[in-house]
Short mmCIF file of C-alpha atoms and ligand atoms in Angstrom, two decimals:
data_model
loop_
_atom_site.label_atom_id
_atom_site.label_comp_id
_atom_site.label_asym_id
_atom_site.label_seq_id
_atom_site.Cartn_x
_atom_site.Cartn_y
_atom_site.Cartn_z
CA MET A 1 0.00 0.00 0.00
CA ASN A 2 1.36 3.43 -0.93
CA PRO A 3 1.80 5.99 1.83
CA PRO A 4 -0.96 8.63 1.51
CA ASP A 5 1.43 11.20 0.06
CA LEU A 6 2.76 9.01 -2.77
CA TYR A 7 0.47 8.57 -5.76
CA ASP A 8 1.09 6.11 -8.54
CA VAL A 9 0.49 8.76 -11.19
CA ALA A 10 0.07 12.54 -11.20
CA VAL A 11 -1.81 13.87 -14.23
CA VAL A 12 -1.53 17.55 -15.15
CA GLY A 13 -4.53 18.78 -17.15
CA GLY A 14 -8.19 17.74 -17.03
CA GLY A 15 -9.16 17.95 -20.72
CA PRO A 16 -10.16 14.74 -22.56
CA ALA A 17 -6.57 13.40 -22.59
CA GLY A 18 -5.99 13.97 -18.86
CA SER A 19 -9.33 12.83 -17.53
CA ALA A 20 -9.31 9.73 -19.77
CA THR A 21 -5.74 8.75 -18.74
CA ALA A 22 -6.63 9.24 -15.09
CA GLY A 23 -9.94 7.37 -15.50
CA PHE A 24 -8.35 4.35 -17.22
CA LEU A 25 -5.66 4.17 -14.53
CA ALA A 26 -8.13 4.47 -11.65
CA ARG A 27 -10.19 1.66 -13.18
CA ALA A 28 -7.01 -0.44 -13.17
CA GLY A 29 -6.79 0.18 -9.40
CA ARG A 30 -4.07 2.87 -9.49
CA ARG A 31 -3.90 5.87 -7.16
CA VAL A 32 -4.12 8.96 -9.32
CA VAL A 33 -4.10 12.68 -8.59
CA LEU A 34 -5.17 15.11 -11.34
CA PHE A 35 -4.57 18.87 -11.39
CA GLU A 36 -6.76 21.10 -13.56
CA ARG A 37 -6.14 24.83 -13.77
CA GLU A 38 -9.68 25.92 -14.66
CA GLU A 39 -13.04 25.66 -12.91
CA PHE A 40 -15.37 23.50 -15.04
CA PRO A 41 -17.52 23.92 -17.04
CA ARG A 42 -15.25 26.04 -19.23
CA PHE A 43 -15.31 26.76 -22.96
CA HIS A 44 -12.91 24.83 -25.23
CA VAL A 45 -12.58 24.65 -29.00
CA GLY A 46 -12.88 21.22 -30.71
CA GLU A 47 -16.52 20.15 -30.71
CA SER A 48 -16.83 17.50 -33.43
CA LEU A 49 -16.09 13.91 -32.37
CA LEU A 50 -15.20 10.88 -34.52
CA PRO A 51 -16.97 7.48 -34.47
CA ALA A 52 -13.80 5.57 -33.44
CA THR A 53 -13.80 7.55 -30.17
CA LEU A 54 -17.01 5.85 -29.00
CA PRO A 55 -15.49 2.37 -28.31
CA LEU A 56 -12.78 4.14 -26.29
CA LEU A 57 -15.46 5.88 -24.21
CA GLU A 58 -17.14 2.49 -23.71
CA ARG A 59 -13.90 0.99 -22.42
CA LEU A 60 -13.51 4.01 -20.13
CA GLY A 61 -16.95 3.16 -18.71
CA VAL A 62 -18.53 6.47 -19.75
CA GLY A 63 -20.11 5.45 -23.10
CA ALA A 64 -23.69 5.26 -21.79
CA THR A 65 -23.42 8.59 -19.95
CA VAL A 66 -22.24 10.30 -23.15
CA ALA A 67 -24.95 8.57 -25.25
CA GLU A 68 -27.69 9.63 -22.82
CA HIS A 69 -26.54 13.22 -22.39
CA GLY A 70 -28.46 14.56 -25.41
CA PHE A 71 -25.52 15.66 -27.59
CA GLN A 72 -26.30 16.23 -31.30
CA VAL A 73 -25.78 12.97 -33.20
CA LYS A 74 -23.46 13.18 -36.23
CA TYR A 75 -23.72 10.67 -39.09
CA GLY A 76 -21.30 12.21 -41.56
CA ALA A 77 -19.20 15.04 -42.89
CA THR A 78 -20.02 17.28 -45.86
CA PHE A 79 -17.24 19.05 -47.77
CA HIS A 80 -17.97 21.89 -50.20
CA ASP A 81 -15.46 23.77 -52.36
CA GLN A 82 -16.72 27.20 -53.40
CA GLU A 83 -14.25 27.57 -56.27
CA SER A 84 -15.07 24.33 -58.11
CA GLY A 85 -18.61 23.96 -56.79
CA LEU A 86 -17.79 20.32 -55.87
CA GLU A 87 -19.50 18.87 -52.81
CA HIS A 88 -19.55 15.45 -51.19
CA THR A 89 -21.04 14.00 -48.01
CA PHE A 90 -19.21 11.07 -46.43
CA TYR A 91 -21.54 8.97 -44.26
CA PHE A 92 -19.80 6.86 -41.64
CA LEU A 93 -20.01 3.18 -42.62
CA ARG A 94 -21.77 0.38 -40.81
CA GLY A 95 -20.04 -2.90 -40.03
CA LYS A 96 -16.81 -1.36 -38.69
CA PRO A 97 -15.26 -1.86 -35.23
CA TRP A 98 -16.80 1.57 -34.41
CA PRO A 99 -20.40 2.77 -34.82
CA SER A 100 -21.68 4.67 -37.86
CA HIS A 101 -22.25 7.85 -35.85
CA SER A 102 -20.60 10.17 -33.40
CA TYR A 103 -21.54 13.38 -31.54
CA GLN A 104 -21.14 17.15 -31.78
CA VAL A 105 -20.39 18.30 -28.23
CA PRO A 106 -20.13 21.65 -26.50
CA ARG A 107 -16.77 20.96 -24.88
CA ALA A 108 -17.76 22.73 -21.66
CA GLU A 109 -20.29 19.91 -21.10
CA PHE A 110 -18.25 17.03 -22.55
CA ASP A 111 -15.05 17.82 -20.66
CA ALA A 112 -16.94 18.32 -17.37
CA LEU A 113 -18.66 14.96 -17.89
CA LEU A 114 -15.33 13.15 -18.48
CA LEU A 115 -13.67 14.79 -15.49
CA GLU A 116 -16.63 13.96 -13.26
CA HIS A 117 -16.40 10.36 -14.48
CA ALA A 118 -12.69 10.26 -13.55
CA ARG A 119 -13.60 11.54 -10.08
CA LYS A 120 -16.21 8.78 -9.74
CA GLN A 121 -13.57 6.18 -10.66
CA GLY A 122 -11.57 7.36 -7.62
CA VAL A 123 -9.24 9.97 -9.14
CA ASP A 124 -8.25 12.68 -6.63
CA VAL A 125 -9.19 15.74 -8.75
CA ARG A 126 -7.68 19.06 -7.60
CA GLN A 127 -9.32 22.02 -9.31
CA PRO A 128 -8.74 24.90 -9.95
CA VAL A 129 -5.05 24.24 -9.35
CA THR A 130 -2.21 25.31 -11.65
CA VAL A 131 0.91 23.16 -11.77
CA GLU A 132 3.92 25.48 -11.81
CA ALA A 133 6.88 23.08 -11.62
CA VAL A 134 7.78 19.40 -11.72
CA ALA A 135 11.04 17.85 -10.53
CA PHE A 136 12.20 14.28 -11.13
CA ASP A 137 14.46 12.06 -9.03
CA ALA A 138 15.38 8.41 -9.54
CA GLU A 139 12.14 7.06 -8.08
CA THR A 140 9.51 9.78 -8.03
CA VAL A 141 8.28 13.06 -9.43
CA SER A 142 7.39 16.08 -7.26
CA VAL A 143 4.71 18.46 -8.43
CA THR A 144 4.43 22.04 -7.18
CA ALA A 145 1.10 23.70 -7.81
CA ARG A 146 -0.77 26.84 -6.78
CA THR A 147 -4.39 27.55 -5.94
CA ALA A 148 -5.78 30.86 -4.72
CA GLY A 149 -2.31 32.01 -3.63
CA GLN A 150 -1.56 28.77 -1.76
CA VAL A 151 1.21 26.36 -2.75
CA LEU A 152 0.41 22.63 -2.93
CA THR A 153 2.85 19.79 -3.45
CA ALA A 154 2.36 16.14 -4.35
CA ARG A 155 4.61 13.19 -5.11
CA ALA A 156 3.95 10.37 -7.53
CA ARG A 157 5.90 7.61 -9.23
CA PHE A 158 5.02 8.86 -12.71
CA LEU A 159 3.79 12.05 -14.34
CA VAL A 160 1.42 12.51 -17.29
CA ASP A 161 1.55 15.78 -19.20
CA ALA A 162 -2.01 16.40 -20.41
CA THR A 163 -1.73 20.19 -20.48
CA GLY A 164 -2.80 20.50 -24.13
CA ARG A 165 -1.25 23.31 -26.14
CA ASP A 166 0.46 24.66 -22.99
CA ALA A 167 2.69 21.55 -23.15
CA LEU A 168 4.14 21.91 -19.66
CA LEU A 169 7.00 19.42 -20.07
CA ALA A 170 8.07 20.45 -23.57
CA SER A 171 8.08 24.09 -22.40
CA THR A 172 10.14 23.41 -19.27
CA HIS A 173 12.20 20.28 -20.08
CA GLY A 174 12.29 20.17 -23.91
CA ALA A 175 11.23 22.12 -26.95
CA ARG A 176 7.99 23.20 -28.58
CA GLY A 177 8.42 22.76 -32.33
CA ARG A 178 6.33 25.15 -34.37
CA ILE A 179 5.78 23.82 -37.89
CA PRO A 180 7.16 26.45 -40.29
CA ASN A 181 4.65 28.16 -42.59
CA LEU A 182 1.64 26.70 -40.81
CA GLY A 183 0.93 29.83 -38.81
CA LYS A 184 -2.83 29.61 -38.93
CA VAL A 185 -5.56 31.43 -37.05
CA ALA A 186 -9.11 30.35 -36.28
CA LEU A 187 -11.91 32.80 -35.43
CA TYR A 188 -15.11 31.24 -34.10
CA ALA A 189 -18.41 31.77 -32.29
CA HIS A 190 -21.72 30.08 -31.56
CA PHE A 191 -24.92 31.13 -33.34
CA ARG A 192 -28.61 30.54 -32.64
CA GLY A 193 -31.21 30.29 -35.40
CA ALA A 194 -28.82 29.22 -38.21
CA ALA A 195 -30.12 27.02 -41.05
CA ARG A 196 -30.49 23.34 -40.03
CA ALA A 197 -30.46 20.38 -42.39
CA GLN A 198 -33.28 17.86 -42.00
CA GLY A 199 -33.26 14.26 -40.78
CA ARG A 200 -30.00 12.32 -40.58
CA ASP A 201 -28.05 15.20 -42.16
CA GLU A 202 -28.89 17.60 -39.33
CA GLY A 203 -25.79 16.78 -37.30
CA ASN A 204 -23.23 16.51 -40.14
CA ILE A 205 -20.16 18.62 -39.75
CA ARG A 206 -19.86 20.86 -42.81
CA ILE A 207 -16.59 22.15 -44.18
CA TYR A 208 -16.85 25.10 -46.56
CA ILE A 209 -13.65 25.78 -48.49
CA PHE A 210 -13.22 29.24 -50.04
CA GLU A 211 -10.30 31.27 -51.38
CA ALA A 212 -9.11 32.66 -48.02
CA GLY A 213 -9.33 29.38 -46.04
CA TRP A 214 -12.21 27.25 -44.78
CA PHE A 215 -15.13 27.33 -42.37
CA TRP A 216 -16.32 24.64 -39.99
CA TRP A 217 -20.06 24.39 -39.43
CA ILE A 218 -20.88 22.21 -36.41
CA PRO A 219 -24.58 21.87 -35.48
CA LEU A 220 -24.91 21.45 -31.71
CA ALA A 221 -28.05 20.36 -29.85
CA GLY A 222 -30.62 23.02 -28.92
CA ASP A 223 -30.44 25.11 -32.14
CA LEU A 224 -26.83 26.16 -31.53
CA THR A 225 -24.29 26.11 -34.35
CA SER A 226 -20.55 26.48 -33.95
CA VAL A 227 -19.05 28.40 -36.86
CA GLY A 228 -15.32 28.90 -37.24
CA CYS A 229 -13.06 30.28 -39.95
CA VAL A 230 -9.51 28.91 -40.35
CA MET A 231 -7.13 31.12 -42.35
CA HIS A 232 -3.48 31.93 -42.57
CA ALA A 233 -2.10 34.36 -39.97
CA ARG A 234 -0.96 36.64 -42.79
CA THR A 235 -4.59 37.09 -43.88
CA LEU A 236 -5.46 38.37 -40.42
CA GLY A 237 -2.16 40.28 -40.18
CA SER A 238 -2.86 42.19 -43.38
CA TRP A 239 -6.19 43.38 -41.99
CA ASN A 240 -6.41 46.80 -40.33
CA GLY A 241 -9.81 46.46 -38.68
CA ALA A 242 -11.05 44.55 -35.64
CA ARG A 243 -11.21 40.72 -35.61
CA GLU A 244 -15.01 40.92 -35.58
CA ASP A 245 -14.85 42.76 -38.91
CA VAL A 246 -12.52 40.11 -40.41
CA PHE A 247 -14.89 37.36 -39.28
CA ARG A 248 -17.89 39.16 -40.80
CA GLU A 249 -15.96 39.77 -44.03
CA MET A 250 -14.96 36.08 -44.29
CA ILE A 251 -18.60 35.05 -43.74
CA HIS A 252 -19.57 37.43 -46.50
CA ARG A 253 -16.93 35.90 -48.86
CA CYS A 254 -18.02 32.32 -48.17
CA ARG A 255 -21.44 32.32 -49.78
CA ARG A 256 -22.84 29.08 -48.27
CA VAL A 257 -21.94 30.22 -44.75
CA ALA A 258 -23.45 33.67 -45.36
CA GLN A 259 -26.68 32.10 -46.67
CA ASN A 260 -26.96 29.64 -43.80
CA LEU A 261 -26.35 32.35 -41.20
CA ALA A 262 -28.94 34.76 -42.64
CA GLY A 263 -31.17 35.74 -39.70
CA ALA A 264 -29.03 33.89 -37.12
CA GLU A 265 -27.84 35.59 -33.93
CA GLN A 266 -24.26 35.32 -32.60
CA VAL A 267 -24.65 34.27 -28.95
CA THR A 268 -21.03 34.00 -27.76
CA PRO A 269 -18.16 36.45 -28.05
CA LEU A 270 -15.80 35.89 -30.98
CA ARG A 271 -12.85 33.69 -29.89
CA ALA A 272 -9.52 33.07 -31.58
CA SER A 273 -6.80 30.37 -31.62
CA ALA A 274 -3.50 31.10 -33.34
CA ASN A 275 -0.40 29.16 -34.34
CA PHE A 276 -1.83 25.76 -33.51
CA ALA A 277 0.55 23.62 -35.62
CA TYR A 278 3.47 22.16 -33.65
CA ARG A 279 5.30 18.96 -32.68
CA ASN A 280 6.73 18.84 -29.15
CA ARG A 281 9.57 16.88 -27.64
CA PRO A 282 10.22 14.89 -25.60
CA ILE A 283 6.95 12.99 -25.41
CA VAL A 284 8.31 10.31 -23.06
CA GLY A 285 11.02 10.13 -20.42
CA GLU A 286 11.97 7.74 -17.68
CA ARG A 287 9.21 9.00 -15.35
CA PHE A 288 6.77 10.78 -17.65
CA LEU A 289 4.82 10.69 -20.84
CA ALA A 290 2.71 13.20 -22.74
CA VAL A 291 -0.81 12.64 -24.09
CA GLY A 292 -3.16 14.51 -26.46
CA ASP A 293 -2.33 18.00 -27.63
CA ALA A 294 0.75 18.07 -25.40
CA ILE A 295 2.34 15.78 -28.05
CA ALA A 296 1.48 17.52 -31.32
CA PHE A 297 -1.27 19.19 -33.32
CA VAL A 298 -1.32 20.01 -37.01
CA ASP A 299 -4.72 21.08 -38.25
CA PRO A 300 -8.38 20.65 -37.23
CA ILE A 301 -9.70 19.85 -40.76
CA PHE A 302 -10.61 16.22 -39.93
CA SER A 303 -11.72 16.78 -36.30
CA GLY A 304 -9.13 14.34 -34.98
CA GLY A 305 -7.93 16.15 -31.83
CA VAL A 306 -10.24 14.65 -29.20
CA HIS A 307 -9.85 11.19 -30.71
CA ILE A 308 -6.06 11.42 -30.58
CA ALA A 309 -6.35 12.72 -27.00
CA ILE A 310 -8.47 9.78 -25.78
CA GLN A 311 -6.66 7.14 -27.87
CA SER A 312 -3.27 8.30 -26.56
CA ALA A 313 -4.79 8.30 -23.04
CA GLU A 314 -5.69 4.62 -23.32
CA LEU A 315 -2.24 3.68 -24.65
CA ALA A 316 -0.56 5.81 -21.96
CA ALA A 317 -2.61 4.23 -19.17
CA GLN A 318 -1.64 0.74 -20.42
CA ALA A 319 2.05 1.71 -20.56
CA LEU A 320 1.92 3.23 -17.07
CA ASP A 321 0.04 0.28 -15.62
CA SER A 322 2.83 -2.08 -16.81
CA ALA A 323 5.57 0.30 -15.63
CA LEU A 324 4.00 0.42 -12.16
CA ASP A 325 4.26 -3.38 -11.95
CA ASP A 326 7.93 -3.30 -12.89
CA ALA A 327 10.14 -1.81 -10.17
CA ARG A 328 13.27 -1.66 -12.37
CA ALA A 329 14.31 1.76 -13.63
CA ALA A 330 14.42 1.74 -17.42
CA ALA A 331 14.98 4.70 -19.66
CA THR A 332 13.29 2.86 -22.54
CA ARG A 333 10.16 1.72 -20.72
CA PHE A 334 7.88 4.08 -22.69
CA ALA A 335 9.59 3.55 -26.06
CA ALA A 336 6.76 1.29 -27.31
CA TYR A 337 4.21 3.97 -26.35
CA GLU A 338 6.16 6.58 -28.29
CA ARG A 339 6.34 4.30 -31.35
CA ALA A 340 2.59 3.60 -31.18
CA ILE A 341 1.87 7.33 -31.03
CA ARG A 342 4.12 8.16 -33.97
CA ARG A 343 2.61 5.29 -36.01
CA GLY A 344 -0.92 6.43 -35.14
CA LEU A 345 -0.36 10.08 -35.97
CA ALA A 346 1.46 9.48 -39.26
CA PRO A 347 -1.53 8.53 -41.50
CA PHE A 348 -3.63 11.26 -39.97
CA PHE A 349 -1.01 13.93 -40.58
CA ARG A 350 -0.28 12.61 -44.09
CA PHE A 351 -3.96 12.79 -44.97
CA ILE A 352 -4.18 16.36 -43.65
CA HIS A 353 -1.23 17.41 -45.85
CA LYS A 354 -2.71 15.68 -48.91
CA TYR A 355 -6.11 17.24 -48.39
CA TYR A 356 -4.69 20.71 -49.01
CA GLU A 357 -3.32 19.75 -52.44
CA PRO A 358 -5.87 20.76 -55.11
CA ALA A 359 -5.08 17.61 -57.14
CA PHE A 360 -6.05 15.43 -54.15
CA LEU A 361 -9.02 17.56 -53.07
CA GLU A 362 -10.53 17.24 -56.55
CA LEU A 363 -10.51 13.42 -56.21
CA PHE A 364 -11.58 13.54 -52.56
CA LEU A 365 -14.70 15.52 -53.49
CA GLN A 366 -15.62 13.04 -56.28
CA PRO A 367 -14.73 9.75 -54.60
CA LYS A 368 -14.97 6.48 -56.50
CA PRO A 369 -15.84 3.24 -54.72
CA GLN A 370 -13.35 1.18 -56.79
CA PHE A 371 -10.61 -0.70 -54.94
CA GLY A 372 -12.05 0.19 -51.53
CA MET A 373 -11.00 3.82 -51.81
CA ILE A 374 -14.11 5.32 -50.17
CA ASP A 375 -13.85 2.76 -47.40
CA ALA A 376 -10.20 3.73 -46.84
CA VAL A 377 -11.00 7.46 -46.76
CA LEU A 378 -13.84 6.82 -44.31
CA THR A 379 -11.54 4.78 -42.08
CA VAL A 380 -9.29 7.81 -41.71
CA LEU A 381 -12.24 10.24 -41.39
CA SER A 382 -13.75 8.03 -38.66
CA GLY A 383 -10.53 8.00 -36.66
CA GLY A 384 -9.97 4.30 -37.36
CA GLY A 385 -6.45 4.82 -38.71
CA PHE A 386 -4.87 5.48 -35.35
CA ALA A 387 -5.24 2.02 -33.88
CA GLY A 388 -3.77 0.39 -37.00
CA MET A 389 -5.06 0.02 -40.56
CA SER A 390 -5.53 -3.21 -42.48
CA VAL A 391 -3.24 -3.95 -45.43
CA ARG A 392 -6.21 -3.47 -47.77
CA THR A 393 -6.89 0.02 -46.35
CA ARG A 394 -3.23 0.96 -46.69
CA LEU A 395 -3.15 -0.26 -50.31
CA SER A 396 -6.35 1.62 -51.14
CA LEU A 397 -4.91 4.84 -49.68
CA ALA A 398 -1.63 4.31 -51.55
CA LEU A 399 -3.63 3.91 -54.76
CA LEU A 400 -5.59 7.08 -54.03
CA PHE A 401 -2.37 9.03 -53.41
CA SER A 402 -0.89 7.64 -56.68
CA ILE A 403 -3.96 8.71 -58.67
CA ALA A 404 -3.65 12.15 -57.01
CA ARG A 405 -0.04 12.33 -58.25
CA VAL A 406 -1.20 11.60 -61.81
CA ASN A 407 -3.91 14.24 -61.42
CA LEU A 408 -1.25 16.70 -60.25
CA TRP A 409 0.65 16.20 -63.50
CA LEU A 410 -2.53 16.53 -65.55
CA ARG A 411 -3.39 19.78 -63.75
CA ARG A 412 0.14 21.06 -64.24
CA LEU A 413 0.00 20.28 -68.00
CA ALA A 414 -3.34 22.09 -68.20
CA GLY A 415 -1.86 25.11 -66.39
CA ARG A 416 -4.22 24.69 -63.39
CA PRO A 417 -3.06 25.47 -59.80
CA VAL A 418 -1.23 22.63 -58.02
CA GLU A 419 0.37 24.35 -55.01
CA SER A 420 -0.64 23.03 -51.60
CA ARG A 421 -3.10 25.31 -49.84
CA LEU A 422 -1.87 24.14 -46.43
CA GLU A 423 0.21 27.28 -46.15
CA TRP A 424 -2.68 29.58 -47.00
C1 FAD B 501 -9.30 25.79 -34.20
C2 FAD B 501 -9.37 24.40 -33.66
C3 FAD B 501 -10.49 23.60 -33.96
C4 FAD B 501 -10.56 22.28 -33.47
N1 FAD B 501 -11.63 21.47 -33.79
C5 FAD B 501 -11.65 20.19 -33.36
C6 FAD B 501 -12.77 19.34 -33.64
O1 FAD B 501 -13.75 19.72 -34.29
N2 FAD B 501 -12.76 18.06 -33.15
C7 FAD B 501 -11.70 17.60 -32.41
O2 FAD B 501 -11.71 16.43 -32.00
N3 FAD B 501 -10.65 18.39 -32.10
C8 FAD B 501 -10.62 19.67 -32.55
N4 FAD B 501 -9.58 20.47 -32.19
C9 FAD B 501 -8.51 19.92 -31.34
C10 FAD B 501 -8.97 19.79 -29.88
O3 FAD B 501 -9.35 21.04 -29.40
C11 FAD B 501 -7.80 19.24 -29.06
O4 FAD B 501 -7.10 18.27 -29.79
C12 FAD B 501 -8.26 18.60 -27.73
O5 FAD B 501 -8.89 19.54 -26.91
C13 FAD B 501 -7.03 18.00 -27.00
O6 FAD B 501 -7.37 17.58 -25.71
P1 FAD B 501 -6.28 17.61 -24.54
O7 FAD B 501 -6.93 17.02 -23.35
O8 FAD B 501 -5.00 17.09 -25.03
O9 FAD B 501 -6.02 19.18 -24.28
P2 FAD B 501 -7.03 20.27 -23.73
O10 FAD B 501 -8.42 19.92 -24.08
O11 FAD B 501 -6.51 21.59 -24.18
O12 FAD B 501 -6.89 20.17 -22.15
C14 FAD B 501 -5.75 20.61 -21.48
C15 FAD B 501 -6.14 21.03 -20.06
O13 FAD B 501 -4.95 21.26 -19.31
C16 FAD B 501 -5.17 22.33 -18.42
N5 FAD B 501 -3.86 22.88 -18.07
C17 FAD B 501 -2.95 23.46 -18.90
N6 FAD B 501 -1.84 23.81 -18.21
C18 FAD B 501 -2.06 23.45 -16.91
C19 FAD B 501 -1.27 23.55 -15.72
N7 FAD B 501 -0.05 24.09 -15.73
N8 FAD B 501 -1.81 23.09 -14.56
C20 FAD B 501 -3.06 22.52 -14.53
N9 FAD B 501 -3.82 22.41 -15.64
C21 FAD B 501 -3.33 22.85 -16.81
C22 FAD B 501 -6.05 23.29 -19.24
O14 FAD B 501 -6.79 24.16 -18.41
C23 FAD B 501 -6.94 22.31 -20.02
O15 FAD B 501 -8.19 22.09 -19.38
C24 FAD B 501 -9.51 21.78 -32.66
C25 FAD B 501 -8.40 22.59 -32.35
C26 FAD B 501 -8.34 23.88 -32.85
C27 FAD B 501 -7.13 24.73 -32.51
#
């Protein structure tokens, strides 16, 4: 039995990655303390979930609570390109290891629900408490935190960095790697009274691509719609007016968004996220590992952030559970976790890069069912790529990328644009 002041694991951050890691560990019988800086509920960007997240929530023991909460159900994703007029809706497939739906969630509610679940599993949740420093010795990690002017300390055998974009460990013990040229900005708000699709299409995420960037359109329950514009920082930088004016101008330029917002009322202040593309290091050490956004983030186009957060949480909890059973010190004990993370992120990131190439986008918006290509695209769009893809799915994706290369040459010969729009 541990002495009361020595936890098995200290988790910093109570977003989806932190509360899921803590929850999985507590269910495995581990003593876990979790520090979260904010009072919940609190706003967070990232409201569209993927189907492959639902089996993870089941294994965490919170699947039924999420299903019964009343979140907007999402059956697919619609992509529309203003320039070419091409549009396609991908409906999540049946008969996969994940369901054919997911949810659109106000993160204030979703994150509070996950953290409350972790508490119910026995996690010692300290909130609002900001972790200011961590120090490692051969056997333990010491955490120094602050709440309302008071200093708290705790010791644990291992530490999990789940601090999201703040990336506590990379900032203090490593490096935060910004990805050059991907300095993007998102401006977003919630609206009431926006146009709603009917029936099964009501909850689809919609992506509207236009010349300055793209909009997300996420229908939430209760007639709320989350609308966000992603553009390059230089677009915002070249603007003299207020952010609100830029947002209004972008809505005006993206005709579908303008039409669908006619008569709607903005009910939250305009919020912004900037410079969200980075890869951090280290993501593991002898006594710590990082989960979720504390590892890396590239682009929100395929709504993968929360899935990566909860999938990495499950893998991290498994790695920590084994490490806790093995008293030997070993610098390489989390190497397999790191490999699994890099393998899981690679197809996702590759797909994001491809998506911004006009030659690929053109095929993506007119998908052909031959050789399992739609199935392969949907596997990635559902989040199924992270846990490992079948050989058939890999071959289908490779074929799709090869056809995109041929299309690139055809476009080049015809004098049509081929440059990636990722750096917009
Ligand atoms: C513009 C944009 C749009 C996005 N859209 C989507 C989407 O549609 N779908 C999707 O799945 N993902 C989306 N994402 C990504 C998603 O927001 C993140 O991937 C997800 O929130 C990661 O979860 P996390 O738990 O790792 O980090 P977070 O959710 O950020 O949680 C980190 C927590 O750590 C706490 N914390 C930080 N520092 C400390 C400290 N020192 N002490 C104590 N607590 C601390 C914070 O308060 C926070 O609650 C989007 C991201 C952006 C930028």
